[in-house]
Amino acid sequence: MISSNQYTDMIFTLLKPVLVTGLIAIVASISIAYAVYFYNKSRNVKEKFSTYELIFLFGIIGAVVYLISTRKKEANFEYTGDKKKHKIVSVILAVVCVAVMVVNMSGVLLDVIIGENYLEAINVLTEGYYDRNGINYEYSEDVIYYTEDGYKFKITTDSNGSAICSQLTTSYDGTYKEKYEIYDCFVDKNGYLVFFTDNELEMDDNVDGVFYYYDSNNEYYASVGLVYWDAEGKLCEY
């Protein structure tokens, strides 16, 4: 069962490419607006601030349209300072703008940013959920968790709204309890559900990933809410 924090993490993972490309676009727009500003200084042309706002909004297209329409505009102001330097700065900023746009459009940066977590989040949020056997479910609360000896459980809620792990059977043989608190439910590295109700597990702070609980036999486990399965029944980590 996915917690609200895990949903938040997945949503952020999905939005991260949009946020990054949006930030890059803003940098490109700022660069081209300042490029035009310094170019105008080099040719003694003064424009209203709104002109540069429009160039910022429309980016390099706005800059091209502006420069074509004002290519014969006469000087209307005498700027002090090194006009040659202004022109050089203008060219540098224009190059920066073009380079940033090329990187943004090529997707090279996105390949580095999104990685496997992005694809995993897409799969979880669009393709539904799977159990250890690769069976698909529309909702996370329908996913079945299997013990190694064949018993089936689901993550449900009790009368107080707290998450619990409930056994799926109408006749209990005593092998497992009918219900377990969610914090007593773990998954081993083979994808089987296991229960530890007496604080038998220790935490290994040096482990990367979610399998950081271990028992006296040095077997490692993950909290049940930190793992999921793909369409092939492969165990994955949030």
mmCIF file of C-alpha atoms in Angstrom:
data_model
loop_
_atom_site.group_PDB
_atom_site.id
_atom_site.type_symbol
_atom_site.label_atom_id
_atom_site.label_comp_id
_atom_site.label_asym_id
_atom_site.label_seq_id
_atom_site.Cartn_x
_atom_site.Cartn_y
_atom_site.Cartn_z
ATOM 1 C CA MET A 1 0.000 0.000 0.000
ATOM 2 C CA ILE A 2 1.420 3.363 -0.966
ATOM 3 C CA SER A 3 1.483 6.085 1.653
ATOM 4 C CA SER A 4 0.652 9.699 0.963
ATOM 5 C CA ASN A 5 4.347 10.562 1.278
ATOM 6 C CA GLN A 6 5.222 7.985 -1.375
ATOM 7 C CA TYR A 7 2.548 9.389 -3.662
ATOM 8 C CA THR A 8 4.024 12.838 -3.099
ATOM 9 C CA ASP A 9 7.493 11.543 -3.987
ATOM 10 C CA MET A 10 6.179 9.937 -7.191
ATOM 11 C CA ILE A 11 4.300 13.073 -8.208
ATOM 12 C CA PHE A 12 7.448 15.130 -7.640
ATOM 13 C CA THR A 13 9.410 12.617 -9.715
ATOM 14 C CA LEU A 14 6.918 13.058 -12.544
ATOM 15 C CA LEU A 15 6.941 16.856 -12.258
ATOM 16 C CA LYS A 16 10.717 17.174 -11.967
ATOM 17 C CA PRO A 17 11.380 17.106 -15.741
ATOM 18 C CA VAL A 18 8.706 19.767 -16.256
ATOM 19 C CA LEU A 19 10.147 21.935 -13.509
ATOM 20 C CA VAL A 20 13.694 21.574 -14.797
ATOM 21 C CA THR A 21 12.850 22.267 -18.436
ATOM 22 C CA GLY A 22 10.698 25.203 -17.332
ATOM 23 C CA LEU A 23 13.587 26.630 -15.319
ATOM 24 C CA ILE A 24 15.918 26.193 -18.288
ATOM 25 C CA ALA A 25 13.419 28.011 -20.525
ATOM 26 C CA ILE A 26 13.301 30.901 -18.039
ATOM 27 C CA VAL A 27 17.100 31.113 -18.026
ATOM 28 C CA ALA A 28 17.089 31.171 -21.835
ATOM 29 C CA SER A 29 14.446 33.927 -21.921
ATOM 30 C CA ILE A 30 16.330 36.048 -19.399
ATOM 31 C CA SER A 31 19.547 35.591 -21.372
ATOM 32 C CA ILE A 32 18.031 36.654 -24.688
ATOM 33 C CA ALA A 33 16.241 39.646 -23.131
ATOM 34 C CA TYR A 34 19.509 40.877 -21.644
ATOM 35 C CA ALA A 35 21.294 40.127 -24.914
ATOM 36 C CA VAL A 36 18.929 42.491 -26.739
ATOM 37 C CA TYR A 37 19.279 45.050 -23.957
ATOM 38 C CA PHE A 38 23.079 45.131 -24.235
ATOM 39 C CA TYR A 39 22.886 45.105 -28.024
ATOM 40 C CA ASN A 40 20.654 48.184 -27.870
ATOM 41 C CA LYS A 41 23.157 49.870 -25.590
ATOM 42 C CA SER A 42 25.864 49.250 -28.172
ATOM 43 C CA ARG A 43 23.793 51.013 -30.854
ATOM 44 C CA ASN A 44 22.479 53.817 -28.601
ATOM 45 C CA VAL A 45 18.862 52.640 -28.698
ATOM 46 C CA LYS A 46 16.706 53.011 -25.620
ATOM 47 C CA GLU A 47 13.505 50.980 -25.259
ATOM 48 C CA LYS A 48 10.755 50.822 -22.668
ATOM 49 C CA PHE A 49 10.981 48.074 -20.065
ATOM 50 C CA SER A 50 7.843 46.500 -21.533
ATOM 51 C CA THR A 51 9.790 45.763 -24.733
ATOM 52 C CA TYR A 52 12.161 43.513 -22.846
ATOM 53 C CA GLU A 53 9.261 41.946 -20.982
ATOM 54 C CA LEU A 54 7.770 40.909 -24.321
ATOM 55 C CA ILE A 55 11.120 39.533 -25.473
ATOM 56 C CA PHE A 56 11.329 37.572 -22.224
ATOM 57 C CA LEU A 57 7.849 36.124 -22.777
ATOM 58 C CA PHE A 58 8.406 35.150 -26.405
ATOM 59 C CA GLY A 59 12.040 34.153 -26.028
ATOM 60 C CA ILE A 60 14.361 33.927 -29.008
ATOM 61 C CA ILE A 61 11.466 34.264 -31.470
ATOM 62 C CA GLY A 62 10.496 37.565 -29.876
ATOM 63 C CA ALA A 63 14.100 38.734 -30.026
ATOM 64 C CA VAL A 64 14.420 37.877 -33.728
ATOM 65 C CA VAL A 65 11.164 39.650 -34.556
ATOM 66 C CA TYR A 66 12.230 42.696 -32.552
ATOM 67 C CA LEU A 67 15.699 42.919 -34.120
ATOM 68 C CA ILE A 68 14.327 42.564 -37.659
ATOM 69 C CA SER A 69 11.691 45.214 -37.076
ATOM 70 C CA THR A 70 14.180 47.655 -35.516
ATOM 71 C CA ARG A 71 17.263 46.917 -37.605
ATOM 72 C CA LYS A 72 17.146 50.437 -39.091
ATOM 73 C CA LYS A 73 16.083 52.192 -35.909
ATOM 74 C CA GLU A 74 18.054 55.373 -35.299
ATOM 75 C CA ALA A 75 19.907 56.098 -32.100
ATOM 76 C CA ASN A 76 17.737 57.901 -29.575
ATOM 77 C CA PHE A 77 20.003 57.929 -26.568
ATOM 78 C CA GLU A 78 23.688 58.304 -25.810
ATOM 79 C CA TYR A 79 24.869 55.490 -23.598
ATOM 80 C CA THR A 80 28.079 55.929 -21.689
ATOM 81 C CA GLY A 81 30.492 53.082 -21.380
ATOM 82 C CA ASP A 82 32.260 50.674 -23.668
ATOM 83 C CA LYS A 83 29.859 49.963 -26.563
ATOM 84 C CA LYS A 84 32.142 47.254 -27.897
ATOM 85 C CA LYS A 85 31.970 45.506 -24.563
ATOM 86 C CA HIS A 86 28.171 45.803 -24.615
ATOM 87 C CA LYS A 87 28.059 44.116 -28.010
ATOM 88 C CA ILE A 88 30.360 41.306 -26.856
ATOM 89 C CA VAL A 89 28.198 40.713 -23.795
ATOM 90 C CA SER A 90 25.139 40.684 -26.042
ATOM 91 C CA VAL A 91 26.666 38.031 -28.303
ATOM 92 C CA ILE A 92 27.731 35.897 -25.337
ATOM 93 C CA LEU A 93 24.243 36.006 -23.829
ATOM 94 C CA ALA A 94 22.684 35.146 -27.184
ATOM 95 C CA VAL A 95 25.005 32.154 -27.503
ATOM 96 C CA VAL A 96 24.128 31.087 -23.961
ATOM 97 C CA CYS A 97 20.441 31.317 -24.830
ATOM 98 C CA VAL A 98 20.824 29.182 -27.962
ATOM 99 C CA ALA A 99 23.015 26.633 -26.166
ATOM 100 C CA VAL A 100 20.535 26.299 -23.312
ATOM 101 C CA MET A 101 17.663 25.846 -25.756
ATOM 102 C CA VAL A 102 19.555 23.180 -27.694
ATOM 103 C CA VAL A 103 20.284 21.254 -24.484
ATOM 104 C CA ASN A 104 16.672 21.605 -23.403
ATOM 105 C CA MET A 105 15.235 20.436 -26.723
ATOM 106 C CA SER A 106 17.707 17.595 -27.158
ATOM 107 C CA GLY A 107 16.553 15.928 -23.959
ATOM 108 C CA VAL A 108 20.132 15.143 -22.939
ATOM 109 C CA LEU A 109 19.626 16.781 -19.578
ATOM 110 C CA LEU A 110 16.321 14.994 -19.070
ATOM 111 C CA ASP A 111 17.959 11.628 -19.621
ATOM 112 C CA VAL A 112 20.218 12.400 -16.677
ATOM 113 C CA ILE A 113 17.439 13.829 -14.522
ATOM 114 C CA ILE A 114 14.587 11.393 -14.890
ATOM 115 C CA GLY A 115 16.427 8.055 -14.785
ATOM 116 C CA GLU A 116 14.689 4.848 -13.768
ATOM 117 C CA ASN A 117 12.660 6.446 -10.959
ATOM 118 C CA TYR A 118 10.703 8.459 -13.509
ATOM 119 C CA LEU A 119 9.785 5.380 -15.506
ATOM 120 C CA GLU A 120 8.864 3.489 -12.360
ATOM 121 C CA ALA A 121 6.575 6.318 -11.214
ATOM 122 C CA ILE A 122 4.930 6.380 -14.654
ATOM 123 C CA ASN A 123 4.303 2.649 -14.483
ATOM 124 C CA VAL A 124 2.806 2.793 -10.998
ATOM 125 C CA LEU A 125 0.527 5.755 -11.664
ATOM 126 C CA THR A 126 -0.636 4.795 -15.160
ATOM 127 C CA GLU A 127 -0.466 1.024 -15.439
ATOM 128 C CA GLY A 128 -1.902 0.134 -12.057
ATOM 129 C CA TYR A 129 -0.392 -2.229 -9.538
ATOM 130 C CA TYR A 130 0.940 -5.780 -9.593
ATOM 131 C CA ASP A 131 1.531 -8.531 -7.079
ATOM 132 C CA ARG A 132 4.379 -11.003 -6.817
ATOM 133 C CA ASN A 133 2.797 -13.139 -9.533
ATOM 134 C CA GLY A 134 2.472 -10.256 -11.978
ATOM 135 C CA ILE A 135 -1.311 -10.024 -11.571
ATOM 136 C CA ASN A 136 -2.579 -6.530 -12.330
ATOM 137 C CA TYR A 137 -4.823 -4.491 -10.042
ATOM 138 C CA GLU A 138 -6.417 -1.106 -10.593
ATOM 139 C CA TYR A 139 -6.054 -0.029 -6.967
ATOM 140 C CA SER A 140 -3.188 -0.509 -4.558
ATOM 141 C CA GLU A 141 -5.510 -1.782 -1.807
ATOM 142 C CA ASP A 142 -6.442 -4.747 -4.012
ATOM 143 C CA VAL A 143 -2.881 -6.036 -4.315
ATOM 144 C CA ILE A 144 -2.390 -9.469 -2.741
ATOM 145 C CA TYR A 145 0.697 -10.199 -0.652
ATOM 146 C CA TYR A 146 1.841 -13.809 -0.426
ATOM 147 C CA THR A 147 3.685 -15.610 2.331
ATOM 148 C CA GLU A 148 6.231 -18.198 1.275
ATOM 149 C CA ASP A 149 3.917 -21.012 2.411
ATOM 150 C CA GLY A 150 1.032 -19.767 0.247
ATOM 151 C CA TYR A 151 -1.114 -17.647 2.530
ATOM 152 C CA LYS A 152 -2.625 -14.469 1.120
ATOM 153 C CA PHE A 153 -2.988 -11.036 2.728
ATOM 154 C CA LYS A 154 -4.217 -7.589 1.761
ATOM 155 C CA ILE A 155 -3.491 -4.164 3.175
ATOM 156 C CA THR A 156 -6.762 -2.853 4.606
ATOM 157 C CA THR A 157 -7.814 -0.462 7.369
ATOM 158 C CA ASP A 158 -9.326 -1.077 10.785
ATOM 159 C CA SER A 159 -12.255 0.748 12.364
ATOM 160 C CA ASN A 160 -9.943 3.608 13.315
ATOM 161 C CA GLY A 161 -8.680 4.036 9.765
ATOM 162 C CA SER A 162 -5.245 2.630 10.571
ATOM 163 C CA ALA A 163 -3.556 0.386 7.998
ATOM 164 C CA ILE A 164 -3.465 -3.311 8.850
ATOM 165 C CA CYS A 165 -2.565 -6.529 7.042
ATOM 166 C CA SER A 166 -5.576 -8.869 6.812
ATOM 167 C CA GLN A 167 -5.538 -12.539 5.903
ATOM 168 C CA LEU A 168 -7.740 -13.580 2.970
ATOM 169 C CA THR A 169 -9.532 -16.667 4.174
ATOM 170 C CA THR A 170 -12.778 -17.609 5.854
ATOM 171 C CA SER A 171 -11.262 -20.373 7.972
ATOM 172 C CA TYR A 172 -8.164 -19.619 10.030
ATOM 173 C CA ASP A 173 -5.920 -22.578 10.795
ATOM 174 C CA GLY A 174 -3.761 -20.755 13.316
ATOM 175 C CA THR A 175 -0.649 -20.527 11.144
ATOM 176 C CA TYR A 176 -1.001 -16.767 11.021
ATOM 177 C CA LYS A 177 -3.122 -14.249 12.872
ATOM 178 C CA GLU A 178 -6.213 -12.848 11.219
ATOM 179 C CA LYS A 179 -4.776 -9.331 11.259
ATOM 180 C CA TYR A 180 -1.382 -7.696 11.761
ATOM 181 C CA GLU A 181 -0.433 -4.134 12.484
ATOM 182 C CA ILE A 182 1.145 -2.594 9.401
ATOM 183 C CA TYR A 183 4.415 -1.901 11.210
ATOM 184 C CA ASP A 184 4.781 -5.649 11.851
ATOM 185 C CA CYS A 185 4.594 -6.461 8.131
ATOM 186 C CA PHE A 186 7.698 -6.801 5.984
ATOM 187 C CA VAL A 187 8.747 -8.200 2.631
ATOM 188 C CA ASP A 188 11.864 -10.313 2.167
ATOM 189 C CA LYS A 189 14.161 -10.063 -0.837
ATOM 190 C CA ASN A 190 12.254 -12.868 -2.562
ATOM 191 C CA GLY A 191 9.068 -10.801 -2.420
ATOM 192 C CA TYR A 192 7.315 -12.840 0.267
ATOM 193 C CA LEU A 193 5.367 -11.291 3.116
ATOM 194 C CA VAL A 194 6.773 -11.942 6.600
ATOM 195 C CA PHE A 195 5.716 -10.795 10.065
ATOM 196 C CA PHE A 196 7.771 -9.676 13.033
ATOM 197 C CA THR A 197 5.661 -8.820 16.054
ATOM 198 C CA ASP A 198 8.236 -8.798 18.862
ATOM 199 C CA ASN A 199 10.747 -6.205 17.680
ATOM 200 C CA GLU A 200 13.080 -8.930 16.419
ATOM 201 C CA LEU A 201 14.547 -6.740 13.689
ATOM 202 C CA GLU A 202 17.449 -4.337 13.814
ATOM 203 C CA MET A 203 18.115 -1.454 11.447
ATOM 204 C CA ASP A 204 21.247 -1.216 9.316
ATOM 205 C CA ASP A 205 21.998 2.469 8.711
ATOM 206 C CA ASN A 206 24.662 1.645 6.123
ATOM 207 C CA VAL A 207 22.266 0.063 3.644
ATOM 208 C CA ASP A 208 21.240 1.931 0.501
ATOM 209 C CA GLY A 209 17.636 1.303 -0.436
ATOM 210 C CA VAL A 210 14.663 0.089 1.582
ATOM 211 C CA PHE A 211 15.916 -3.326 2.722
ATOM 212 C CA TYR A 212 17.566 -1.991 5.865
ATOM 213 C CA TYR A 213 15.936 -4.202 8.524
ATOM 214 C CA TYR A 214 17.692 -7.465 9.393
ATOM 215 C CA ASP A 215 17.095 -10.400 11.723
ATOM 216 C CA SER A 216 19.353 -12.647 13.794
ATOM 217 C CA ASN A 217 20.148 -14.697 10.685
ATOM 218 C CA ASN A 218 21.341 -11.571 8.882
ATOM 219 C CA GLU A 219 18.421 -11.746 6.440
ATOM 220 C CA TYR A 220 17.242 -8.331 5.239
ATOM 221 C CA TYR A 221 13.675 -7.057 4.914
ATOM 222 C CA ALA A 222 11.764 -3.972 3.788
ATOM 223 C CA SER A 223 8.612 -2.460 5.261
ATOM 224 C CA VAL A 224 5.652 -3.645 3.223
ATOM 225 C CA GLY A 225 4.778 -0.117 2.086
ATOM 226 C CA LEU A 226 8.196 0.535 0.561
ATOM 227 C CA VAL A 227 8.119 -2.073 -2.210
ATOM 228 C CA TYR A 228 5.987 -2.992 -5.200
ATOM 229 C CA TRP A 229 6.062 -5.388 -8.142
ATOM 230 C CA ASP A 230 6.190 -4.761 -11.886
ATOM 231 C CA ALA A 231 4.221 -6.582 -14.594
ATOM 232 C CA GLU A 232 6.711 -9.437 -14.533
ATOM 233 C CA GLY A 233 6.478 -9.899 -10.794
ATOM 234 C CA LYS A 234 9.860 -8.298 -10.240
ATOM 235 C CA LEU A 235 10.297 -6.739 -6.811
ATOM 236 C CA CYS A 236 10.925 -2.976 -6.976
ATOM 237 C CA GLU A 237 11.614 -0.255 -4.428
ATOM 238 C CA TYR A 238 9.910 3.105 -4.053
#
